Short mmCIF file of C-alpha atoms and ligand atoms in Angstrom, two decimals:
data_model
loop_
_atom_site.label_atom_id
_atom_site.label_comp_id
_atom_site.label_asym_id
_atom_site.label_seq_id
_atom_site.Cartn_x
_atom_site.Cartn_y
_atom_site.Cartn_z
CA MET A 1 -7.14 20.29 -37.25
CA THR A 2 -6.68 20.83 -33.72
CA ILE A 3 -5.88 17.60 -31.87
CA PRO A 4 -8.51 17.14 -28.98
CA THR A 5 -6.54 17.05 -25.66
CA ARG A 6 -8.87 17.62 -22.93
CA PHE A 7 -11.55 15.30 -22.18
CA THR A 8 -14.36 16.61 -19.69
CA LEU A 9 -17.36 15.13 -18.24
CA SER A 10 -20.24 16.71 -16.59
CA GLN A 11 -21.42 16.40 -12.97
CA ALA A 12 -24.14 13.80 -13.75
CA ASP A 13 -21.25 11.50 -14.77
CA ILE A 14 -19.77 11.28 -11.59
CA PRO A 15 -19.97 7.57 -10.89
CA THR A 16 -22.77 6.07 -8.79
CA HIS A 17 -21.20 3.27 -7.36
CA TRP A 18 -17.63 2.54 -6.43
CA TYR A 19 -16.15 -0.93 -8.14
CA ASN A 20 -15.34 -3.77 -5.57
CA ILE A 21 -12.85 -5.77 -7.52
CA MET A 22 -13.11 -8.58 -4.70
CA ALA A 23 -16.11 -9.56 -6.82
CA ASP A 24 -14.16 -10.50 -9.93
CA LEU A 25 -11.00 -12.12 -8.58
CA PRO A 26 -10.37 -15.08 -10.54
CA GLN A 27 -8.88 -16.68 -7.05
CA PRO A 28 -10.00 -15.58 -3.70
CA LEU A 29 -7.84 -12.99 -1.73
CA PRO A 30 -6.34 -14.53 1.58
CA PRO A 31 -8.24 -12.65 4.57
CA PRO A 32 -6.45 -10.63 7.01
CA LEU A 33 -5.51 -12.44 10.14
CA HIS A 34 -5.77 -11.66 13.98
CA PRO A 35 -2.38 -10.85 15.30
CA GLY A 36 -2.78 -13.31 18.41
CA THR A 37 -4.99 -15.84 17.14
CA LYS A 38 -3.64 -16.06 13.62
CA GLN A 39 -7.25 -16.74 12.33
CA PRO A 40 -9.37 -14.69 9.85
CA ILE A 41 -10.31 -11.59 11.73
CA LYS A 42 -13.80 -11.08 12.66
CA LEU A 43 -15.87 -8.00 12.28
CA GLU A 44 -16.14 -7.29 15.83
CA GLU A 45 -12.47 -7.44 16.37
CA MET A 46 -12.00 -4.74 13.66
CA THR A 47 -14.59 -2.20 15.16
CA ALA A 48 -12.13 -1.33 18.09
CA ILE A 49 -10.53 0.92 15.39
CA PHE A 50 -12.83 1.12 12.49
CA PRO A 51 -16.62 1.83 12.26
CA GLU A 52 -18.78 -1.16 11.55
CA ASN A 53 -19.85 0.33 8.24
CA LEU A 54 -16.39 0.66 6.97
CA VAL A 55 -15.38 -2.76 8.16
CA MET A 56 -18.34 -4.29 6.31
CA GLN A 57 -17.37 -2.80 3.23
CA GLU A 58 -13.74 -3.77 3.97
CA MET A 59 -15.04 -7.34 3.84
CA SER A 60 -17.46 -6.82 1.15
CA THR A 61 -17.59 -8.96 -1.96
CA GLU A 62 -20.60 -6.98 -3.65
CA ARG A 63 -19.28 -5.82 -7.09
CA TRP A 64 -20.87 -2.38 -6.99
CA VAL A 65 -21.37 -0.30 -3.96
CA GLU A 66 -23.61 2.67 -4.24
CA ILE A 67 -22.06 6.05 -3.27
CA PRO A 68 -23.95 8.15 -0.85
CA GLY A 69 -25.69 11.40 -2.11
CA PRO A 70 -23.67 13.33 0.45
CA VAL A 71 -20.25 12.01 -0.81
CA ARG A 72 -21.21 12.44 -4.43
CA GLU A 73 -22.22 16.09 -3.65
CA ILE A 74 -18.77 16.88 -2.16
CA TYR A 75 -17.12 15.05 -5.01
CA ALA A 76 -18.72 17.49 -7.40
CA LEU A 77 -16.37 20.28 -5.96
CA TRP A 78 -13.66 18.53 -8.12
CA ARG A 79 -15.24 15.57 -9.92
CA PRO A 80 -15.41 14.36 -12.56
CA SER A 81 -11.70 15.11 -12.83
CA PRO A 82 -10.32 15.95 -16.25
CA LEU A 83 -8.50 13.49 -18.83
CA LEU A 84 -5.89 15.21 -20.78
CA ARG A 85 -3.65 14.18 -23.57
CA ALA A 86 0.09 15.38 -23.23
CA VAL A 87 0.51 16.18 -26.98
CA ARG A 88 3.51 18.85 -26.35
CA LEU A 89 5.26 15.89 -24.19
CA GLU A 90 4.72 13.40 -27.08
CA LYS A 91 6.16 15.82 -29.46
CA ALA A 92 9.11 16.61 -27.32
CA LEU A 93 9.72 12.74 -27.08
CA GLN A 94 9.26 12.52 -31.01
CA THR A 95 7.18 9.59 -30.03
CA PRO A 96 4.33 8.00 -32.13
CA ALA A 97 2.67 7.07 -28.87
CA HIS A 98 -0.12 8.79 -27.44
CA ILE A 99 0.07 9.77 -23.69
CA TYR A 100 -3.22 10.59 -21.91
CA TYR A 101 -3.33 11.25 -18.05
CA LYS A 102 -5.86 11.45 -15.62
CA TYR A 103 -5.39 14.53 -13.63
CA GLU A 104 -6.53 14.10 -9.98
CA GLY A 105 -4.49 17.37 -8.73
CA ASN A 106 -7.43 19.41 -8.98
CA SER A 107 -8.96 18.32 -5.72
CA PRO A 108 -9.01 20.91 -2.90
CA ALA A 109 -6.10 18.97 -1.04
CA GLY A 110 -4.55 18.55 -4.73
CA SER A 111 -4.30 14.81 -4.96
CA HIS A 112 -6.51 11.71 -5.30
CA LYS A 113 -6.81 11.14 -1.59
CA PRO A 114 -9.95 13.32 -0.81
CA ASN A 115 -11.80 10.82 -2.79
CA THR A 116 -11.64 8.11 -0.06
CA ALA A 117 -11.04 10.77 2.88
CA VAL A 118 -14.64 12.02 2.18
CA ALA A 119 -16.00 8.53 2.07
CA GLN A 120 -14.58 7.64 5.45
CA ALA A 121 -15.46 10.92 7.00
CA TYR A 122 -19.09 10.46 5.93
CA TYR A 123 -19.53 6.80 7.28
CA ASN A 124 -17.67 7.81 10.49
CA LYS A 125 -20.11 10.86 10.80
CA GLN A 126 -23.14 7.99 10.14
CA ALA A 127 -21.52 5.94 12.75
CA GLY A 128 -21.20 8.43 15.55
CA THR A 129 -17.55 9.10 15.50
CA LYS A 130 -16.25 12.15 17.17
CA ARG A 131 -12.80 12.07 16.55
CA LEU A 132 -10.54 10.59 13.90
CA ALA A 133 -6.97 9.79 14.46
CA THR A 134 -4.55 9.09 11.30
CA GLU A 135 -1.01 9.25 10.05
CA THR A 136 0.33 10.89 6.92
CA GLY A 137 3.72 10.77 5.21
CA ALA A 138 4.18 13.61 2.90
CA GLY A 139 1.07 15.50 4.43
CA GLN A 140 -1.36 14.48 1.21
CA TRP A 141 -3.36 12.19 3.29
CA GLY A 142 -3.23 14.12 6.54
CA SER A 143 -4.57 17.32 4.54
CA SER A 144 -7.51 15.36 2.81
CA LEU A 145 -8.73 13.91 5.89
CA ALA A 146 -8.68 17.17 7.72
CA MET A 147 -10.71 18.69 4.81
CA ALA A 148 -13.08 15.68 4.96
CA CYS A 149 -13.40 15.87 8.56
CA LYS A 150 -14.12 19.94 8.79
CA LEU A 151 -16.87 19.41 6.01
CA PHE A 152 -18.53 16.68 8.36
CA GLY A 153 -17.82 18.10 11.53
CA ILE A 154 -15.43 15.60 13.02
CA GLU A 155 -12.14 16.54 15.07
CA CYS A 156 -8.99 15.35 13.40
CA ARG A 157 -5.62 14.34 14.67
CA VAL A 158 -2.69 13.70 12.62
CA TYR A 159 0.58 12.00 12.97
CA MET A 160 3.13 13.45 10.60
CA VAL A 161 6.05 11.38 9.83
CA LYS A 162 9.06 13.73 11.10
CA VAL A 163 10.96 13.95 7.87
CA SER A 164 7.96 15.36 6.08
CA PHE A 165 6.80 17.71 8.87
CA THR A 166 10.22 19.49 8.57
CA GLN A 167 10.63 19.23 4.91
CA LYS A 168 6.83 20.06 3.87
CA PRO A 169 5.55 22.77 6.43
CA TYR A 170 3.10 24.06 4.10
CA ARG A 171 0.95 20.68 4.30
CA LYS A 172 1.03 21.17 8.05
CA LEU A 173 -0.41 24.63 7.53
CA LEU A 174 -2.98 23.33 5.29
CA MET A 175 -4.13 20.77 7.64
CA GLN A 176 -4.21 23.22 10.64
CA THR A 177 -6.30 25.59 8.01
CA TRP A 178 -8.93 22.89 7.74
CA GLY A 179 -8.83 22.53 11.86
CA ALA A 180 -6.73 19.59 12.39
CA SER A 181 -4.00 18.88 15.16
CA VAL A 182 -0.88 18.11 13.81
CA PHE A 183 1.99 16.00 15.57
CA PRO A 184 5.50 15.29 14.21
CA SER A 185 5.83 11.37 14.41
CA PRO A 186 7.57 9.85 16.56
CA SER A 187 5.68 12.28 18.92
CA ASP A 188 5.50 12.77 22.65
CA GLN A 189 1.74 11.99 22.37
CA THR A 190 1.85 8.13 22.63
CA GLU A 191 3.81 5.62 24.60
CA PHE A 192 5.10 4.08 21.41
CA GLY A 193 6.32 7.75 20.08
CA ARG A 194 8.07 8.24 23.23
CA LYS A 195 9.80 4.92 23.31
CA MET A 196 10.91 5.45 19.65
CA LEU A 197 12.20 8.75 20.61
CA LYS A 198 14.02 7.62 23.55
CA SER A 199 15.95 4.81 21.53
CA ASP A 200 16.61 7.33 18.63
CA PRO A 201 15.95 11.05 19.17
CA LYS A 202 16.79 11.83 15.65
CA CYS A 203 14.34 9.15 14.30
CA PRO A 204 12.98 10.43 10.96
CA GLY A 205 9.82 8.42 11.62
CA SER A 206 8.20 6.14 9.01
CA LEU A 207 4.65 5.74 7.96
CA GLY A 208 4.61 2.33 9.80
CA ILE A 209 5.58 4.22 13.22
CA ALA A 210 3.04 7.01 12.52
CA ILE A 211 0.19 4.40 12.09
CA SER A 212 1.26 2.91 15.29
CA GLU A 213 0.89 6.13 17.06
CA ALA A 214 -2.33 6.88 15.37
CA ILE A 215 -4.04 3.25 16.26
CA GLU A 216 -2.56 3.83 20.13
CA ASP A 217 -4.49 7.30 19.92
CA THR A 218 -7.49 5.62 18.83
CA VAL A 219 -7.66 2.80 21.31
CA LYS A 220 -6.87 5.00 24.12
CA HIS A 221 -9.48 7.44 23.24
CA PRO A 222 -13.43 6.85 23.53
CA GLY A 223 -15.17 8.25 20.55
CA THR A 224 -12.23 8.05 18.44
CA LYS A 225 -11.57 6.02 15.41
CA TYR A 226 -8.62 5.57 13.03
CA SER A 227 -8.54 6.29 9.25
CA LEU A 228 -6.23 5.07 6.89
CA GLY A 229 -5.49 6.73 3.61
CA SER A 230 -4.26 3.45 1.39
CA VAL A 231 -3.67 -0.17 1.69
CA LEU A 232 -7.25 -1.25 2.86
CA ASN A 233 -9.69 -2.88 0.34
CA HIS A 234 -12.09 0.05 0.96
CA VAL A 235 -9.74 2.60 0.34
CA CYS A 236 -8.85 1.03 -3.02
CA MET A 237 -12.42 0.86 -3.80
CA HIS A 238 -13.23 4.44 -3.10
CA GLN A 239 -10.66 5.41 -5.64
CA THR A 240 -12.39 3.62 -8.30
CA VAL A 241 -14.26 6.65 -9.38
CA ILE A 242 -10.90 7.44 -11.12
CA GLY A 243 -10.79 4.57 -13.54
CA GLN A 244 -14.52 4.73 -14.19
CA GLU A 245 -14.32 8.22 -15.38
CA ALA A 246 -11.22 7.53 -17.27
CA ILE A 247 -12.99 4.71 -19.30
CA LYS A 248 -15.64 6.89 -20.32
CA GLN A 249 -13.07 9.67 -21.06
CA MET A 250 -10.94 7.48 -23.18
CA GLU A 251 -14.21 6.47 -25.23
CA LEU A 252 -14.55 10.17 -25.80
CA ALA A 253 -11.06 10.18 -27.00
CA GLY A 254 -11.89 7.10 -29.40
CA GLU A 255 -9.01 5.04 -27.88
CA GLU A 256 -8.33 2.23 -26.03
CA PRO A 257 -5.21 2.30 -23.75
CA ASP A 258 -2.46 -0.42 -24.62
CA VAL A 259 -0.82 0.37 -21.09
CA VAL A 260 -2.23 1.92 -17.93
CA ILE A 261 0.12 3.19 -15.26
CA GLY A 262 0.12 4.45 -11.64
CA CYS A 263 2.72 4.91 -8.98
CA VAL A 264 2.47 2.81 -5.85
CA GLY A 265 3.02 3.68 -2.29
CA GLY A 266 0.35 1.87 -0.43
CA GLY A 267 -1.35 1.18 -3.75
CA SER A 268 -4.72 3.07 -3.64
CA ASN A 269 -4.35 5.92 -6.46
CA PHE A 270 -3.02 3.01 -8.78
CA ALA A 271 -5.98 0.62 -7.63
CA GLY A 272 -8.54 3.72 -8.28
CA LEU A 273 -7.14 3.88 -12.01
CA ALA A 274 -6.29 0.49 -12.73
CA PHE A 275 -9.08 -1.87 -11.03
CA PRO A 276 -11.75 -0.77 -13.52
CA PHE A 277 -9.23 -1.71 -16.28
CA VAL A 278 -8.33 -4.89 -14.62
CA ARG A 279 -11.96 -5.96 -14.60
CA ARG A 280 -12.14 -5.28 -18.44
CA LYS A 281 -9.03 -7.79 -18.62
CA ILE A 282 -10.70 -10.30 -16.60
CA VAL A 283 -14.37 -9.96 -17.68
CA ASP A 284 -13.92 -8.86 -21.29
CA ASN A 285 -10.75 -10.28 -22.34
CA LYS A 286 -9.10 -6.93 -23.01
CA LYS A 287 -5.28 -7.14 -23.26
CA ALA A 288 -4.18 -3.77 -21.61
CA ARG A 289 -0.88 -4.02 -19.63
CA ILE A 290 -1.16 -2.35 -16.28
CA VAL A 291 1.90 -1.26 -14.59
CA ALA A 292 2.50 -0.34 -10.92
CA VAL A 293 5.62 2.09 -10.52
CA GLU A 294 7.51 2.31 -7.26
CA PRO A 295 10.54 3.69 -5.87
CA SER A 296 13.50 1.58 -6.02
CA VAL A 297 14.46 2.24 -2.41
CA CYS A 298 11.01 1.11 -1.21
CA ALA A 299 10.17 -1.47 -3.82
CA SER A 300 7.98 -3.81 -2.00
CA LEU A 301 6.33 -5.38 -5.12
CA THR A 302 9.53 -6.00 -7.14
CA LYS A 303 11.85 -6.62 -4.25
CA GLY A 304 9.54 -7.61 -1.54
CA GLU A 305 8.19 -10.96 -0.37
CA LEU A 306 4.50 -12.05 -0.48
CA ARG A 307 3.48 -13.17 2.94
CA TYR A 308 1.41 -12.21 6.13
CA ASP A 309 2.97 -9.16 7.75
CA PHE A 310 1.74 -6.05 10.02
CA GLY A 311 0.72 -2.97 8.41
CA ASP A 312 2.62 -0.93 10.98
CA THR A 313 5.91 -0.98 12.95
CA ALA A 314 4.38 -1.53 16.34
CA MET A 315 2.67 -5.02 15.31
CA MET A 316 -0.91 -3.67 16.35
CA THR A 317 -2.75 -4.05 13.07
CA PRO A 318 -4.32 -7.14 11.60
CA LEU A 319 -1.72 -9.33 9.44
CA LEU A 320 -2.21 -8.65 5.86
CA TRP A 321 -1.23 -10.92 2.95
CA MET A 322 0.88 -8.60 0.89
CA TYR A 323 4.08 -7.92 -0.58
CA THR A 324 6.42 -6.61 2.23
CA LEU A 325 9.95 -5.33 2.95
CA GLY A 326 9.24 -6.08 6.69
CA HIS A 327 7.23 -3.99 9.28
CA ASP A 328 10.24 -2.85 10.69
CA PHE A 329 11.73 -1.71 7.42
CA ILE A 330 12.36 2.25 7.93
CA PRO A 331 12.50 3.51 4.31
CA PRO A 332 15.39 6.01 3.15
CA GLU A 333 14.19 9.68 3.10
CA ILE A 334 12.98 10.08 -0.22
CA HIS A 335 11.07 13.09 -1.62
CA ALA A 336 8.23 11.03 -2.65
CA GLY A 337 7.24 10.83 1.02
CA GLY A 338 3.79 9.34 -0.10
CA LEU A 339 5.83 5.95 -1.68
CA ARG A 340 7.64 5.41 1.63
CA TYR A 341 5.55 2.37 2.69
CA HIS A 342 6.88 -1.27 3.77
CA GLY A 343 3.73 -2.87 2.33
CA MET A 344 1.53 -3.06 -0.48
CA ALA A 345 -2.10 -3.29 -0.81
CA PRO A 346 -3.48 -6.76 -0.60
CA LEU A 347 -5.35 -6.32 -3.58
CA VAL A 348 -2.77 -5.05 -5.69
CA SER A 349 -0.28 -7.85 -4.21
CA HIS A 350 -2.73 -10.28 -5.13
CA LEU A 351 -3.27 -9.24 -8.72
CA PHE A 352 0.62 -8.94 -9.17
CA LYS A 353 0.85 -12.59 -8.00
CA LEU A 354 -1.52 -13.55 -10.48
CA GLY A 355 -0.03 -12.02 -13.39
CA LEU A 356 -2.65 -9.24 -14.07
CA ILE A 357 -0.38 -6.49 -13.47
CA GLU A 358 3.15 -5.61 -13.80
CA ALA A 359 5.64 -3.72 -11.71
CA VAL A 360 8.78 -1.42 -12.32
CA SER A 361 10.86 0.83 -10.02
CA TYR A 362 12.85 3.96 -10.40
CA GLY A 363 15.08 6.06 -8.36
CA GLN A 364 14.06 9.50 -7.46
CA THR A 365 16.56 11.27 -9.70
CA LYS A 366 15.09 9.49 -12.94
CA ALA A 367 11.67 10.42 -11.52
CA PHE A 368 12.41 14.11 -11.16
CA GLU A 369 14.01 14.12 -14.70
CA ALA A 370 10.75 13.01 -16.23
CA ALA A 371 8.82 15.69 -13.75
CA MET A 372 10.85 18.35 -15.22
CA LEU A 373 10.23 17.40 -18.77
CA PHE A 374 6.51 17.06 -17.95
CA ALA A 375 6.43 20.79 -16.25
CA GLN A 376 8.10 22.20 -19.06
CA ASN A 377 6.06 20.75 -21.86
CA GLU A 378 2.63 20.32 -20.18
CA GLY A 379 2.90 23.23 -17.78
CA VAL A 380 1.71 20.99 -14.69
CA VAL A 381 4.04 20.53 -11.91
CA PRO A 382 3.69 16.86 -10.71
CA ALA A 383 3.99 15.68 -6.96
CA PRO A 384 7.18 13.63 -6.79
CA GLU A 385 4.82 10.48 -6.32
CA ALA A 386 3.39 11.26 -9.52
CA ALA A 387 6.75 11.68 -11.13
CA HIS A 388 7.53 8.21 -10.86
CA ALA A 389 4.23 7.36 -13.03
CA ILE A 390 5.26 9.84 -15.52
CA ARG A 391 8.77 8.39 -15.61
CA ALA A 392 7.40 5.01 -16.62
CA ALA A 393 4.73 6.68 -19.19
CA ILE A 394 7.80 8.65 -20.79
CA ASP A 395 9.73 5.48 -20.93
CA GLU A 396 6.76 3.35 -22.59
CA ALA A 397 6.64 6.22 -25.19
CA ILE A 398 10.42 5.91 -25.81
CA LYS A 399 10.02 2.41 -26.35
CA ALA A 400 7.14 2.97 -28.89
CA ARG A 401 9.68 5.44 -30.75
CA GLU A 402 12.22 2.77 -30.96
CA GLU A 403 9.79 0.13 -32.25
CA GLY A 404 8.29 2.56 -34.57
CA LYS A 405 4.80 1.77 -33.35
CA LYS A 406 1.81 3.67 -32.05
CA ARG A 407 0.99 2.85 -28.47
CA VAL A 408 -1.67 4.42 -26.34
CA ILE A 409 -0.50 5.07 -22.79
CA LEU A 410 -2.70 6.15 -19.88
CA PHE A 411 -1.47 7.16 -16.29
CA ASN A 412 -2.69 8.40 -13.11
CA PHE A 413 -1.48 11.97 -12.41
CA SER A 414 -2.07 11.56 -8.66
CA GLY A 415 -1.20 14.93 -7.50
CA HIS A 416 0.30 18.13 -8.44
CA GLY A 417 3.77 19.54 -6.85
CA LEU A 418 2.91 22.90 -5.62
CA LEU A 419 3.73 22.27 -2.03
CA ASP A 420 6.61 19.87 -2.84
CA LEU A 421 8.63 22.64 -4.48
CA PRO A 422 11.65 22.18 -1.65
CA SER A 423 12.15 18.83 -3.38
CA TYR A 424 12.52 20.62 -6.97
CA ASP A 425 14.79 22.89 -5.12
CA ALA A 426 17.13 20.00 -4.25
CA TYR A 427 16.77 18.88 -7.66
CA LEU A 428 17.52 22.02 -9.37
CA SER A 429 20.41 22.74 -6.97
CA GLY A 430 21.95 19.21 -7.90
CA LYS A 431 21.68 17.80 -4.18
CA LEU A 432 18.96 15.08 -5.07
CA LYS A 433 20.73 11.64 -4.64
CA ASP A 434 19.19 8.21 -5.36
C1 PLP B 1 -0.25 9.42 -1.09
C2 PLP B 1 0.20 9.62 -2.49
C3 PLP B 1 0.54 8.44 -3.40
C4 PLP B 1 0.76 7.35 -2.70
O1 PLP B 1 -0.09 6.38 -2.29
P1 PLP B 1 -1.15 5.31 -2.82
O2 PLP B 1 -2.12 5.00 -1.78
O3 PLP B 1 0.02 4.35 -3.36
O4 PLP B 1 -1.63 6.13 -4.08
C5 PLP B 1 0.85 8.77 -4.67
N1 PLP B 1 0.72 10.20 -5.12
C6 PLP B 1 0.22 11.15 -4.52
C7 PLP B 1 0.20 12.49 -5.09
C8 PLP B 1 -0.02 11.07 -2.96
O5 PLP B 1 -0.42 12.05 -2.22
#
C-alpha cells in the first residue's frame, strides 16, 4: 500500500479569515509604548509610518479578521500551499516518527513572506499610499514586497542589509525585476545610513540599521509609508493562513501533531503555523508542544531578556515588549540572513513567557547538515532559515527513535533555498563556521 504523502486543498479552501491570537491570550499583551512619553502609543502616533487601516489591525482584538477578496485572489496564485509527509527522510533516520511539513516555498518569491506582503500592499493601496519603503535581510522580504507593490501599482524602495546585498545578488535582481529600487544598507540615501558609513565604512549592516533607514525615508517623503515583514501583530496575523490550512491538511492525513516547529527571525512564519495550534491548546485543551527554533548566534528567546526595546538601531520605532539582545546588537554574519534580528515578535515573546511555546537554538553547521539530509532524501533544497526548523524536526525524530515511540512532527518549511546556493557552496567547500 502506498503511504499518502501529499495533502492538498482546493482554491475554495483558502482561509476566509485571518486568526488574531490577541483575542485568546490568557493574559493581555503589554502594549507598544511611545519612545518619548513611555505611554501606550496612540493610533494617530503610528499613522506617520503606517496607514490607519493597518494600525487598526495592529491594535485589534477581533478574533477573526476577514481576508479581502482581492488578497484571496492573489493568494490563489500559490495557496493553499501543500502539506507533505517526508517519508524518505523518516526512513533515512530509521525513526518511528511521522514528519510532516507545510511547504511555503511555492509562492512566487519562494517563501511565506508574500502572505503578508500582499495584504499590506492591498491595505496601503486602499489608504492611498503611493510609495512603500522597507528593509530586507536576505532579500526574501524585499522581493515579496516588491512583487506585491507591483501587483497593486505602488512604488517600492528597499534597504537591503549590505552583507546580503553582496552575498545574495539574485534576490536584488528579483526585486528589480518586480520594479523595486534596492539600496545596500547602510546606504548614502539617508542621514542615518551616512552616519553609520562614516563611523564604519565596512559596516556589514543589520536589520535594525536597515529598518532605521526605511523609517527615515518614510517620514521624509510625503505619500510614503513603511512596511515591516515580521515582528508586528498584524504581520503574524496575516501568516495564520498557514496554520489554518495545516490543521485541515493534518485532518486529511488523519493525524494530530505532537510537536509543531518553526524557525524564528522576527517570528512571523512560526506564528503563522503555530498560532492556530496555540489556539487549540488554549481553547480546546490540546497538548501539542510548540517549538520555536533560533540561530544560536542571535538567540533572542533563549539568550535575550524580556523587556521594552526598540525595533530598530536608531531608536525610532515604538518600544516593543519583547525578548531582545538589545537594539544595538549587530548579529554575526550567518547565512540565514532572515534570522538575524535582535528582537522577537511581542506575541511570540509573550507566549514563550506564558509557557505556551518552547524555544531551542542551533548553530548554522548543524542546520546545514540537516538541510543536506533533507535535500538528499526529499529533493527540495531548503532556505538556510528553514534549515533550522528542519534540524529541530530531525532531532525530534531521533528522540522518538531513541524512545522507541511514534511521534507526529509538523514543521514549517518557510522557503526554498534556490537563491541561497552560495551558502551551500560555503557548506560544501568546508568554509561554513559557527
Ligand atoms: C524571513 C524568513 C524567515 C524569518 O522570518 P520570520 O518572520 O521569523 O518568519 C524564515 N524563513 C524564511 C525562508 C524567510 O525568508
